[in-house]
XYZ file of C-alpha atoms in Angstrom:
711
model
C -13.297 16.669 -3.432
C -13.528 12.908 -2.870
C -16.510 11.012 -4.242
C -17.566 9.615 -0.861
C -18.032 13.206 0.370
C -20.990 13.667 -1.999
C -23.683 12.387 0.336
C -26.543 13.000 -2.067
C -24.936 10.632 -4.568
C -24.053 8.105 -1.886
C -27.578 7.942 -0.515
C -29.075 7.766 -4.015
C -26.946 4.894 -5.289
C -26.507 2.850 -2.116
C -29.182 0.375 -1.139
C -30.817 0.564 2.273
C -29.402 -2.886 2.962
C -25.860 -1.668 2.365
C -26.308 1.408 4.590
C -27.847 -0.733 7.338
C -24.913 -3.130 7.123
C -22.393 -0.281 7.448
C -24.234 0.981 10.529
C -24.717 -2.432 12.177
C -21.396 -4.123 11.353
C -18.829 -1.787 9.746
C -16.035 -3.413 7.775
C -12.483 -2.308 7.062
C -13.585 -1.495 3.498
C -15.862 1.238 4.896
C -12.890 3.202 6.250
C -11.310 5.980 4.201
C -7.613 5.249 3.751
C -6.776 8.477 1.888
C -6.787 12.138 2.908
C -5.855 15.512 1.424
C -2.264 14.630 2.267
C -2.509 11.509 0.065
C -3.603 13.630 -2.902
C -0.911 16.266 -2.321
C 1.820 13.619 -2.112
C 0.619 12.140 -5.404
C 0.686 15.572 -7.069
C 4.123 16.245 -5.570
C 5.457 13.005 -7.046
C 4.149 14.000 -10.479
C 5.391 17.601 -10.192
C 8.968 16.559 -9.411
C 9.125 14.351 -12.510
C 6.770 15.774 -15.157
C 7.347 19.021 -17.041
C 4.192 21.069 -17.620
C 2.598 24.419 -16.726
C 2.135 23.462 -13.095
C 1.003 26.875 -11.896
C -1.828 26.928 -14.437
C -2.655 23.282 -13.714
C -2.822 23.818 -9.939
C -4.827 27.036 -10.257
C -7.461 25.195 -12.295
C -7.504 22.209 -9.913
C -7.952 24.387 -6.818
C -10.612 26.464 -8.593
C -12.560 23.310 -9.472
C -12.371 22.048 -5.882
C -13.416 25.368 -4.348
C -16.398 25.774 -6.706
C -17.733 22.213 -6.501
C -20.924 22.752 -4.511
C -21.824 19.028 -4.491
C -19.076 18.224 -1.968
C -20.226 20.347 0.948
C -18.649 18.034 3.525
C -15.243 18.399 1.899
C -15.411 22.193 1.974
C -14.417 22.094 5.645
C -11.024 20.670 4.624
C -10.006 23.374 2.117
C -7.590 24.975 4.575
C -5.949 21.610 5.243
C -5.504 21.166 1.480
C -3.928 24.634 1.176
C -1.566 23.918 4.087
C -0.308 20.635 2.570
C 0.185 22.269 -0.835
C 2.210 25.021 0.837
C 4.314 22.520 2.797
C 5.189 20.545 -0.320
C 5.701 23.688 -2.424
C 3.199 22.847 -5.173
C 0.756 25.757 -4.754
C 0.576 28.899 -2.636
C -2.448 30.476 -0.964
C -1.668 34.134 -0.178
C -2.601 34.068 3.545
C -0.080 31.228 4.004
C 2.592 32.442 1.605
C 2.868 35.860 3.283
C 4.282 35.955 6.851
C 1.445 36.809 9.277
C 3.110 40.034 10.469
C 3.092 41.338 6.884
C -0.639 40.808 6.442
C -2.524 44.110 6.716
C -5.626 42.146 7.474
C -6.160 38.462 8.077
C -8.758 36.693 5.892
C -12.334 37.975 6.154
C -10.911 41.410 7.131
C -10.082 40.398 10.679
C -6.959 41.749 12.431
C -3.613 40.039 11.929
C -1.721 38.884 15.060
C -0.217 41.707 17.038
C 2.708 41.975 19.417
C 0.194 42.215 22.262
C -0.787 38.556 21.809
C 0.549 36.040 24.295
C 2.938 33.164 23.658
C 3.837 32.270 20.071
C 1.372 34.751 18.533
C 3.212 37.581 20.246
C 6.591 36.688 18.726
C 8.029 38.747 15.828
C 8.897 35.607 13.821
C 5.545 33.839 14.139
C 5.381 31.310 11.257
C 2.503 31.040 8.800
C 2.116 27.291 9.473
C 1.974 26.122 13.092
C 1.283 22.964 15.078
C -1.793 22.649 17.299
C -1.736 20.041 20.075
C -4.923 19.043 21.900
C -4.624 17.185 25.230
C -7.607 14.808 25.454
C -8.379 13.562 29.003
C -8.215 9.794 29.420
C -11.770 9.772 30.782
C -13.109 11.058 27.434
C -11.830 7.943 25.655
C -14.444 5.708 27.263
C -16.462 6.117 24.069
C -13.841 3.775 22.504
C -13.014 1.573 25.503
C -16.462 1.238 27.051
C -17.920 -1.146 24.481
C -17.050 -4.342 22.647
C -14.664 -4.172 19.656
C -17.569 -5.102 17.397
C -19.714 -2.207 18.609
C -16.890 0.351 18.584
C -15.307 -0.657 15.274
C -12.355 1.361 13.955
C -13.661 4.912 13.541
C -11.536 7.531 11.799
C -10.636 10.682 13.740
C -9.820 14.287 12.841
C -9.030 17.565 14.560
C -11.669 20.277 14.167
C -11.093 24.030 14.664
C -14.273 26.095 14.830
C -15.335 29.704 15.467
C -18.774 29.406 16.975
C -21.394 28.653 14.330
C -19.730 30.723 11.590
C -16.699 28.672 10.567
C -15.453 25.115 11.008
C -12.292 23.506 9.545
C -11.282 19.845 9.666
C -7.746 18.431 9.656
C -7.437 14.677 9.079
C -3.637 14.229 8.932
C -3.180 13.960 12.689
C -0.640 12.269 14.955
C -1.686 10.740 18.296
C 0.221 9.397 21.290
C -0.269 8.924 25.027
C 1.915 11.042 27.303
C 2.693 14.630 28.307
C 4.106 17.789 26.720
C 6.874 19.720 28.489
C 7.515 23.313 27.408
C 11.153 24.264 26.823
C 12.244 27.082 29.054
C 14.654 28.500 26.488
C 12.275 28.648 23.529
C 8.682 29.797 23.035
C 6.453 27.520 20.959
C 8.682 24.444 21.308
C 8.090 21.461 23.599
C 9.444 18.035 24.475
C 7.466 14.791 24.689
C 7.201 12.359 27.589
C 5.529 9.395 25.883
C 3.684 6.767 27.913
C 4.967 3.456 26.522
C 2.005 1.559 28.037
C -0.355 3.302 25.591
C -3.989 2.244 26.005
C -3.059 0.230 29.102
C -1.607 3.277 30.867
C -3.165 6.297 32.573
C -1.789 9.229 30.529
C -3.914 11.576 28.466
C -4.019 11.383 24.662
C -2.046 14.036 22.769
C -3.405 14.837 19.285
C -1.386 17.147 17.050
C -1.365 18.365 13.457
C -0.166 21.216 11.254
C -2.588 24.066 10.521
C -2.312 27.429 8.735
C -1.981 30.151 11.351
C -4.752 32.201 9.765
C -7.168 29.360 10.614
C -6.873 30.592 14.196
C -7.422 34.237 13.158
C -10.857 33.921 11.575
C -12.550 35.223 14.688
C -11.875 36.484 18.202
C -9.295 34.320 20.012
C -11.757 33.518 22.798
C -14.257 32.119 20.269
C -11.850 29.537 18.787
C -12.640 25.935 19.777
C -10.446 22.888 19.110
C -11.950 19.386 19.218
C -11.142 15.763 18.453
C -14.029 14.359 16.417
C -15.070 11.084 14.803
C -15.316 11.120 10.997
C -18.864 11.147 9.648
C -19.988 8.187 7.548
C -22.721 5.524 7.778
C -20.554 3.255 9.943
C -20.232 5.991 12.624
C -23.912 6.991 12.811
C -24.143 4.994 16.021
C -21.785 7.490 17.690
C -24.314 10.320 17.401
C -26.214 9.160 20.519
C -23.064 9.369 22.651
C -21.186 12.272 21.070
C -23.909 14.486 19.651
C -24.304 15.789 16.083
C -20.695 17.077 15.843
C -19.262 13.688 16.912
C -16.818 15.527 19.204
C -14.923 13.265 21.607
C -13.453 16.251 23.480
C -13.461 20.019 22.961
C -11.470 22.856 24.504
C -11.193 26.591 23.949
C -8.117 28.188 22.402
C -7.659 30.137 25.638
C -7.307 26.892 27.643
C -3.491 26.811 27.923
C -3.556 23.452 29.692
C -5.463 21.602 26.966
C -4.564 23.519 23.757
C -0.936 24.162 22.804
C 0.227 26.335 19.906
C 3.696 25.342 18.659
C 6.040 26.359 15.862
C 7.572 22.859 15.668
C 6.163 19.375 16.005
C 6.147 18.143 19.632
C 9.593 16.763 20.445
C 11.208 18.197 17.290
C 14.030 20.696 17.049
C 13.185 24.300 16.232
C 12.925 24.935 12.511
C 11.951 27.835 10.318
C 8.835 28.020 8.200
C 10.819 26.992 5.127
C 12.516 23.831 6.427
C 9.284 21.843 6.349
C 9.284 22.047 2.554
C 10.353 18.924 0.725
C 12.826 18.825 -2.126
C 13.824 15.969 -4.366
C 17.486 15.769 -5.280
C 18.020 14.064 -8.603
C 21.652 15.104 -8.790
C 23.922 12.552 -10.436
C 27.533 13.003 -11.490
C 27.628 14.821 -14.827
C 23.824 15.119 -15.160
C 22.469 18.670 -15.446
C 18.751 18.024 -16.011
C 16.511 14.986 -16.343
C 12.890 15.755 -17.264
C 9.972 13.447 -18.041
C 7.499 14.158 -20.863
C 4.223 12.250 -21.310
C 3.089 11.233 -24.804
C -0.658 11.135 -25.520
C -2.616 9.426 -28.280
C -5.608 10.844 -30.166
C -7.910 9.930 -27.263
C -5.679 11.856 -24.810
C -4.512 8.620 -23.201
C -0.943 8.390 -21.922
C 0.927 5.895 -24.104
C 4.634 6.782 -23.838
C 7.095 8.390 -21.452
C 10.139 10.325 -22.637
C 13.194 11.277 -20.582
C 15.789 13.710 -21.891
C 19.039 13.582 -19.917
C 21.387 16.514 -20.405
C 25.055 16.238 -19.388
C 27.245 19.072 -18.150
C 29.890 20.391 -20.523
C 33.280 18.970 -19.657
C 31.887 15.985 -17.753
C 33.146 12.497 -18.550
C 29.763 11.661 -20.129
C 29.822 14.756 -22.374
C 33.397 14.066 -23.455
C 32.567 10.445 -24.208
C 29.549 11.455 -26.327
C 31.629 13.942 -28.324
C 34.206 11.213 -28.990
C 31.555 8.827 -30.349
C 31.272 6.451 -27.369
C 28.666 3.709 -27.616
C 25.357 4.252 -25.762
C 23.258 1.317 -24.512
C 19.844 1.237 -22.836
C 18.883 -1.818 -20.773
C 15.848 -2.730 -18.661
C 16.661 -2.408 -14.966
C 13.311 -2.891 -13.226
C 9.601 -2.430 -13.866
C 9.939 1.372 -13.794
C 13.626 2.047 -14.493
C 16.179 1.782 -17.290
C 19.971 1.865 -17.181
C 21.644 4.311 -19.565
C 25.282 3.355 -20.099
C 27.897 5.332 -22.012
C 31.059 3.353 -22.642
C 33.677 4.245 -20.048
C 31.223 6.105 -17.752
C 29.086 5.084 -14.746
C 25.574 3.936 -15.621
C 22.740 6.447 -15.141
C 19.416 5.098 -13.852
C 16.375 6.562 -15.636
C 13.362 6.597 -13.283
C 9.842 6.631 -14.698
C 6.534 7.233 -12.935
C 4.799 4.177 -14.399
C 5.690 0.595 -15.377
C 7.270 0.485 -18.833
C 8.175 -1.844 -21.704
C 11.894 -1.703 -21.077
C 12.710 -3.768 -24.164
C 10.943 -1.422 -26.618
C 12.887 1.813 -26.243
C 13.686 4.478 -28.844
C 16.796 6.609 -28.386
C 17.886 9.974 -29.798
C 21.422 11.252 -29.161
C 22.824 14.740 -29.623
C 26.584 14.420 -29.302
C 27.219 18.132 -29.819
C 24.598 19.357 -27.347
C 25.406 16.454 -24.983
C 21.962 15.036 -24.335
C 20.263 11.644 -24.716
C 16.519 11.221 -25.148
C 14.842 7.874 -24.390
C 11.199 7.151 -25.272
C 9.523 4.024 -23.908
C 5.933 2.654 -24.085
C 3.857 2.505 -20.892
C 3.030 -1.031 -19.744
C -0.461 -1.742 -18.411
C -1.391 -4.368 -15.831
C -2.578 -6.865 -18.439
C 0.136 -6.397 -21.067
C 3.721 -7.561 -21.259
C 6.515 -5.561 -19.711
C 6.457 -3.649 -16.439
C 5.791 -5.812 -13.421
C 5.140 -8.860 -15.595
C 8.859 -8.917 -16.369
C 9.835 -7.762 -12.858
C 7.084 -9.005 -10.516
C 9.069 -8.715 -7.249
C 11.028 -5.441 -7.359
C 13.526 -4.646 -4.629
C 14.330 -0.926 -4.431
C 17.723 0.325 -3.338
C 18.977 3.852 -2.663
C 21.940 5.243 -0.745
C 20.529 4.334 2.680
C 18.089 1.458 2.433
C 16.863 -1.591 0.534
C 13.167 -2.515 0.607
C 10.855 -5.048 -0.971
C 8.538 -2.907 -3.104
C 5.759 -5.365 -3.911
C 5.656 -7.674 -0.872
C 4.423 -6.261 2.473
C 6.857 -6.359 5.365
C 6.292 -8.939 8.132
C 7.717 -9.204 11.653
C 8.479 -12.894 11.979
C 8.755 -12.994 15.760
C 5.581 -10.922 16.278
C 3.306 -13.047 14.079
C 1.838 -16.294 15.472
C 2.803 -19.767 14.290
C -0.124 -21.836 13.031
C -0.061 -25.221 14.816
C -0.131 -28.166 12.409
C -2.992 -30.605 12.941
C -4.884 -33.214 10.945
C -7.437 -30.542 9.965
C -5.296 -28.491 7.598
C -7.274 -29.149 4.423
C -8.320 -25.477 4.421
C -4.778 -24.580 3.284
C -5.409 -26.165 -0.124
C -8.617 -24.140 -0.542
C -6.994 -20.930 0.652
C -3.906 -21.140 -1.565
C -6.056 -22.155 -4.545
C -7.832 -18.790 -4.232
C -4.583 -17.096 -5.302
C -5.308 -17.900 -8.956
C -7.287 -15.563 -11.156
C -10.033 -16.792 -13.465
C -7.651 -16.451 -16.412
C -4.985 -18.517 -14.625
C -7.494 -21.259 -13.869
C -8.368 -21.418 -17.549
C -4.655 -21.499 -18.418
C -4.246 -24.445 -16.061
C -6.829 -26.326 -18.090
C -4.981 -25.407 -21.278
C -1.696 -26.651 -19.775
C -3.321 -30.024 -19.227
C -3.880 -30.008 -22.987
C -0.097 -29.814 -23.584
C 0.093 -26.044 -23.851
C 2.857 -23.978 -22.261
C 2.256 -22.218 -18.947
C 3.311 -18.651 -17.988
C 6.246 -18.450 -15.574
C 4.233 -16.696 -12.858
C 1.558 -19.396 -12.956
C 4.236 -22.073 -12.688
C 5.691 -20.257 -9.678
C 2.281 -20.103 -7.981
C 1.773 -23.832 -8.537
C 5.188 -24.648 -7.035
C 4.477 -22.486 -3.979
C 1.121 -24.265 -3.697
C 2.904 -27.636 -3.567
C 5.356 -26.408 -0.935
C 2.525 -25.085 1.252
C 0.634 -28.392 1.047
C 3.718 -30.435 1.926
C 4.623 -28.114 4.814
C 1.228 -28.741 6.491
C 0.989 -32.451 5.639
C -1.641 -32.157 2.900
C 0.450 -33.056 -0.147
C -1.145 -36.054 -1.947
C 2.214 -37.729 -2.716
C 4.435 -37.228 0.311
C 2.471 -36.095 3.360
C 4.378 -33.678 5.585
C 7.786 -32.532 4.317
C 9.814 -29.506 5.462
C 12.801 -29.792 3.084
C 12.567 -28.954 -0.640
C 14.901 -28.788 -3.622
C 14.181 -26.876 -6.834
C 15.255 -29.019 -9.803
C 15.449 -27.860 -13.410
C 13.217 -30.075 -15.513
C 15.595 -30.061 -18.501
C 18.928 -30.770 -16.747
C 17.620 -32.420 -13.532
C 20.120 -30.367 -11.515
C 19.359 -28.528 -8.266
C 20.666 -25.090 -7.323
C 18.233 -24.057 -4.539
C 17.334 -25.714 -1.232
C 14.426 -24.474 0.896
C 13.854 -25.591 4.490
C 10.506 -24.558 6.034
C 10.494 -23.731 9.731
C 6.795 -22.963 10.247
C 3.604 -21.536 8.797
C 2.684 -18.119 10.218
C -0.477 -16.030 10.229
C -0.091 -12.582 8.662
C -3.290 -11.213 10.189
C -2.650 -7.648 8.990
C -2.799 -8.805 5.367
C -5.373 -11.539 5.970
C -3.114 -14.299 4.671
C -0.470 -16.846 5.646
C 3.176 -17.313 4.699
C 6.022 -19.790 5.131
C 8.785 -18.922 7.590
C 11.675 -20.626 5.817
C 15.395 -20.648 5.016
C 16.929 -20.725 1.544
C 20.357 -22.087 0.637
C 21.402 -21.098 -2.912
C 23.813 -23.642 -4.392
C 26.731 -22.577 -6.563
C 29.322 -24.909 -8.065
C 31.764 -23.930 -5.312
C 29.240 -24.619 -2.540
C 28.302 -27.981 -4.036
C 31.947 -29.077 -3.829
C 32.247 -27.644 -0.316
C 29.118 -29.353 1.045
C 29.271 -32.606 -0.916
C 28.751 -34.911 2.095
C 25.950 -32.773 3.561
C 24.193 -32.638 0.214
C 24.287 -36.418 -0.063
C 22.769 -36.734 3.419
C 20.153 -34.181 2.453
C 19.192 -36.134 -0.687
C 19.007 -39.374 1.363
C 16.486 -37.680 3.720
C 13.931 -37.649 0.870
C 13.197 -33.949 0.389
C 10.355 -33.020 -1.944
C 11.714 -32.297 -5.404
C 9.923 -29.388 -7.054
C 10.570 -29.411 -10.790
C 10.849 -25.955 -12.339
C 11.277 -24.789 -15.908
C 14.035 -22.408 -16.972
C 11.612 -19.467 -16.987
C 10.197 -20.370 -13.562
C 13.715 -20.639 -12.125
C 14.311 -17.018 -13.148
C 11.151 -15.962 -11.277
C 12.285 -17.874 -8.176
C 15.595 -16.008 -8.221
C 13.694 -12.710 -8.510
C 11.367 -13.670 -5.647
C 14.037 -14.752 -3.138
C 15.635 -11.286 -2.559
C 12.173 -9.765 -2.005
C 11.207 -12.622 0.338
C 14.392 -11.992 2.359
C 14.036 -8.192 2.467
C 10.413 -8.289 3.661
C 11.354 -9.993 6.931
C 14.990 -9.089 7.679
C 16.070 -7.570 11.001
C 19.774 -7.394 10.084
C 21.556 -4.554 8.299
C 23.334 -4.734 4.966
C 27.093 -4.404 5.243
C 29.183 -1.750 3.508
C 30.590 -4.522 1.312
C 27.110 -5.768 0.281
C 27.145 -7.360 -3.156
C 23.938 -5.488 -4.043
C 25.834 -2.208 -3.729
C 28.921 -3.291 -5.649
C 27.060 -5.004 -8.503
C 24.040 -2.619 -8.545
C 21.883 -5.654 -9.361
C 19.054 -7.163 -7.292
C 18.952 -10.149 -7.690
C 22.676 -10.627 -8.225
C 21.984 -13.176 -10.957
C 19.123 -15.172 -12.442
C 21.362 -17.800 -14.044
C 21.374 -21.435 -13.007
C 23.910 -22.343 -10.277
C 24.506 -18.658 -9.475
C 23.525 -16.974 -6.212
C 20.742 -14.333 -6.443
C 21.222 -13.157 -2.830
C 23.831 -11.047 -1.077
C 25.768 -12.620 1.786
C 24.632 -10.092 4.422
C 21.740 -12.257 5.633
C 23.546 -15.611 5.727
C 23.527 -17.234 9.190
C 21.435 -14.304 10.514
C 18.122 -14.966 12.288
C 19.027 -18.675 12.397
C 17.450 -19.477 15.784
C 14.666 -21.482 14.092
C 16.977 -23.344 11.694
C 16.790 -27.154 12.188
C 19.473 -28.575 14.480
C 19.760 -31.867 12.594
C 23.347 -32.921 11.866
C 22.611 -33.331 8.168
C 21.869 -29.583 7.955
C 24.937 -28.431 9.919
C 26.904 -27.077 6.957
C 23.777 -25.457 5.521
C 23.315 -23.089 8.481
C 26.116 -20.666 7.636
C 24.833 -20.293 4.053
C 21.102 -20.058 4.941
C 19.119 -16.812 4.612
C 15.764 -16.485 6.319
C 12.843 -15.691 3.993
C 9.059 -15.284 4.154
C 7.426 -17.089 1.209
C 4.030 -15.505 0.397
C 0.867 -16.728 -1.232
C 0.870 -14.776 -4.510
C -2.712 -13.616 -4.981
C -4.139 -12.189 -8.174
C -5.220 -8.546 -7.981
C -9.053 -8.445 -8.141
C -9.305 -4.926 -9.575
C -7.002 -5.907 -12.456
C -8.430 -9.291 -13.412
C -11.391 -11.379 -12.307
C -10.748 -13.841 -9.474
C -14.269 -15.332 -9.283
C -15.046 -18.317 -11.551
C -17.802 -17.647 -14.044
C -20.018 -20.391 -12.606
C -20.065 -18.632 -9.227
C -21.080 -15.288 -10.718
C -24.419 -16.521 -12.107
C -25.116 -19.998 -10.623
C -27.358 -22.180 -12.742
C -30.786 -22.692 -11.224
C -30.738 -19.477 -9.180
C -33.325 -16.807 -9.731
C -31.796 -13.532 -10.846
C -33.274 -10.126 -11.442
C -32.357 -8.417 -14.718
C -33.201 -4.796 -15.462
C -34.263 -4.828 -19.080
C -35.387 -1.231 -19.408
C -34.563 1.045 -16.496
C -36.323 3.962 -18.202
C -39.689 2.271 -17.456
C -39.214 2.658 -13.689
C -42.119 4.751 -12.368
C -41.547 4.999 -8.593
C -38.592 6.639 -6.913
C -38.912 4.347 -3.882
C -37.505 1.363 -5.768
C -33.825 0.813 -4.954
C -31.778 0.250 -8.133
C -30.613 -3.357 -8.426
C -27.512 -4.360 -10.299
C -27.908 -6.771 -13.170
C -27.359 -10.367 -12.023
C -28.311 -9.740 -8.370
C -29.566 -13.099 -6.955
C -33.106 -13.506 -5.655
C -34.362 -15.712 -2.851
C -35.724 -19.029 -4.204
C -38.662 -18.796 -1.781
C -39.835 -15.200 -1.442
C -38.024 -13.627 -4.414
C -36.332 -10.912 -2.332
C -33.414 -9.204 -4.083
C -30.428 -8.993 -1.725
C -26.649 -8.966 -1.863
C -26.216 -11.046 1.314
C -28.230 -14.155 0.419
C -27.002 -17.574 1.530
C -26.598 -20.539 -0.839
C -27.805 -24.092 -0.364
C -24.926 -26.018 1.225
C -25.662 -29.084 -0.867
C -25.847 -27.797 -4.441
C -24.559 -24.221 -4.089
C -27.057 -23.177 -6.766
C -30.112 -21.949 -4.837
C -30.196 -18.729 -2.802
C -32.177 -17.977 0.385
C -32.710 -15.117 2.834
C -32.440 -17.404 5.858
C -33.128 -20.913 7.136
C -36.884 -20.281 7.249
C -36.998 -19.485 3.516
C -34.873 -22.516 2.714
C -37.143 -24.790 4.764
C -40.261 -23.387 3.114
C -38.819 -24.023 -0.377
C -37.370 -27.482 0.333
C -40.393 -29.396 -0.974
C -39.776 -28.013 -4.484
C -36.025 -27.546 -4.337
C -35.258 -31.117 -3.249
C -36.441 -32.323 -6.647
C -33.438 -30.664 -8.352
C -30.945 -30.250 -5.513
C -27.698 -32.047 -6.228
C -28.697 -33.114 -9.742
C -26.374 -32.291 -12.659
C-alpha cells in the first residue's frame, strides 16, 4: 500500500551506496513515521467533512489495495487496515461487522468460536475486535541493550500473529510499557496495569498490546496460533537478521501460553466497554445549525481549487428568524483554515475547512426562505497569498484546550541551557540557515530599496535578538533586554527579556527562553519610573515596521502556548473575545492575562525589572526555518559548484548494461578518480572541488592548487 513496501522498486532505484549507508549507519529519515492508522485517520478526517459517495469510494480503495500484487510486504497488514476502518466507522469487512457468534463459519471456512472455548472466547458476548497483550521477558531485550546506540539504532517494532507457515498478519499500531498485568476477578477479559516507572532501568518485563480483529485468531487451530514481537524489515534493520533470524522476531509465544499471551476485550487498564464504544464520532453541533457540509470544487484538470460550505439553520432558531427578517450577514477571515459567519444579532458561527484558504476572497449565497448560507472560498497553496501566509502562527482553541498549531511544544525545564562562551559564532551560521533561497534573494532586493515581506522582517529581527543574546551582535555585544520600536512613530509597545538559550534536541534546533511584557497606554503610565530605568540600561532597540509588528503580535501567543505549564482561567480573555491574539494593534495587548507572573523563577531579579515581573509572560522564541519541501533552502551556487566535475545523463535510452546504477543529473564526481557519489567531501579552502577521501584530495593537489582559492 505504501511505496516503500514495493521492494522491487526500492532496490531498482536506490544506489548500492545508499543501501550500504542505511545498513551501516541508519538515520532518522530511514524510519517509517506512518502506519495504516495514519491513513485511516486521514480518511476519517475527510469523511467527517466532505460529502461524497463514501461507500463506493472506500470499496474501490480497498479493492485496489487488495489486488496490488507489487506490495507483497504490505499484504500482511490487510487485517490491521480492516480493523482500523471498522473502529473509525469508515468501512466494514463482514467478518468484523458481524458478531463472532453469528458467523456460521469463520473466514477460510474454519469454525467460529464456540461456548466450549476458554476465557474470553467462551463468553456469549465476545466482541469482534479484541486486544492482544504479549509479555516479553526482560532477557529478550538484550538485542536492544547489548550494543552501542549507534549499532542498535532506532528500529521500528510490530506485533505479528501467525498460523504456522500458512498465514501471517502484522500489526504496527502497538503500545508498549514495562510492568505487569493483573486480571480482574469480577470480569473476564479485563485487566489492570501495574506499570514500572523505572522503565528501561527497571527489571519488569515489557508488555506489548494492540487491537486485532478476533477472526485473525480463528484462521487456524488455536494451538497453532503464534504471537511475536518483531523488528520491522528495511535496509537499516538487515543487521538484525544474524541475531533474530529471518523473521526478525524478538520474542514469540503460543496462543495457548496463558502467562505470556493475554486476550482482552478492553485495553489493559481501561474500563469495560462494548464493541461499539471504540468508534469515534465528530460532533459539529452548534446552536441553531442543522447541517454543515463541505463540497470540493475541481477545475478542468481535476485539481481542487475551491471549498464550499453550506450551513443550514433550524426552523425557529434565532439565526433562521434573523435571516427571514433581512438581517445582515458578514463573512470574515478567522484563521488560516476558518471563517467567521456572523448574522446580526446572533452568535458567530465558525466555518472549518480542511485546507488553508483565501479568507478575503469569499463568495456568499443566502437563501432567507430556506434558511441556509453557502460560502465558497479559494484554496490557498503554500506559495500563494492567503492561508498560513496571513496567519503563520495559528493557535487553536476548543471547549477544553488551547494549543499552538504550528510551533512544536517544548518543556522548558527538561531542555538543557546552552552555556554562553566566546565561541558562539556558530549561532549566526545556524540562524542564517532559516532563510530560503527566495528570502535570500529578497534580502538583496531590500538592499536596493525594495520593500521586504513581513515574515522576512520578523526572521531578521529574531536573528538580531539571537545574536545579541549570545554576545555575537556586531553593534552591542551581549544584551538580554530588547524593545520593539515602530519605525514610523518611534514608540515601543513590547519588551522582551531573554533568560537563556536552550537546546531543543528533539527538533534539532535552539530557541530563546524569554519573557515578554506587552505595553498598553495604561501600563506605560503605571510603570513610568521602571520604564525610564529600563531605557537607561541600554536595551537593544529592534525597529519593526507596521506589518512586522502585526506578525510579532501573532507570534507571541503561539510562543507562550508552546511552553506553558499553567492552565487558562475560566475568565480567560481568549474565551470571552474569541480572538487569539486579542489584538494586533499598536499599544494593545495580544496576550491573555492567565500566564502573567507564572513560571517566573528565571525572571531577572534586578530592581529595575521589579514592576515588570507581574506583567511578564514566559515564551519560547523559535528560529523560523523555511520548509524545504515547499521552497528551496540551498543557494544555487552550492547546488552545482563552479569547477566541480559533474555527471550529466544526456540520453538514458543509450544505456546498454543493467549493472550501471542510475545517477541523478548534477551528481558531483571526484576530482581525482571521477567516482560518482552522493557523499563526496569538498575542499575546505575553495569549497568547489569534490573528493572521495583525503587520499584522492592529496593525489589531485598538484593540479588543483593552481586554481584553488582563485576567483
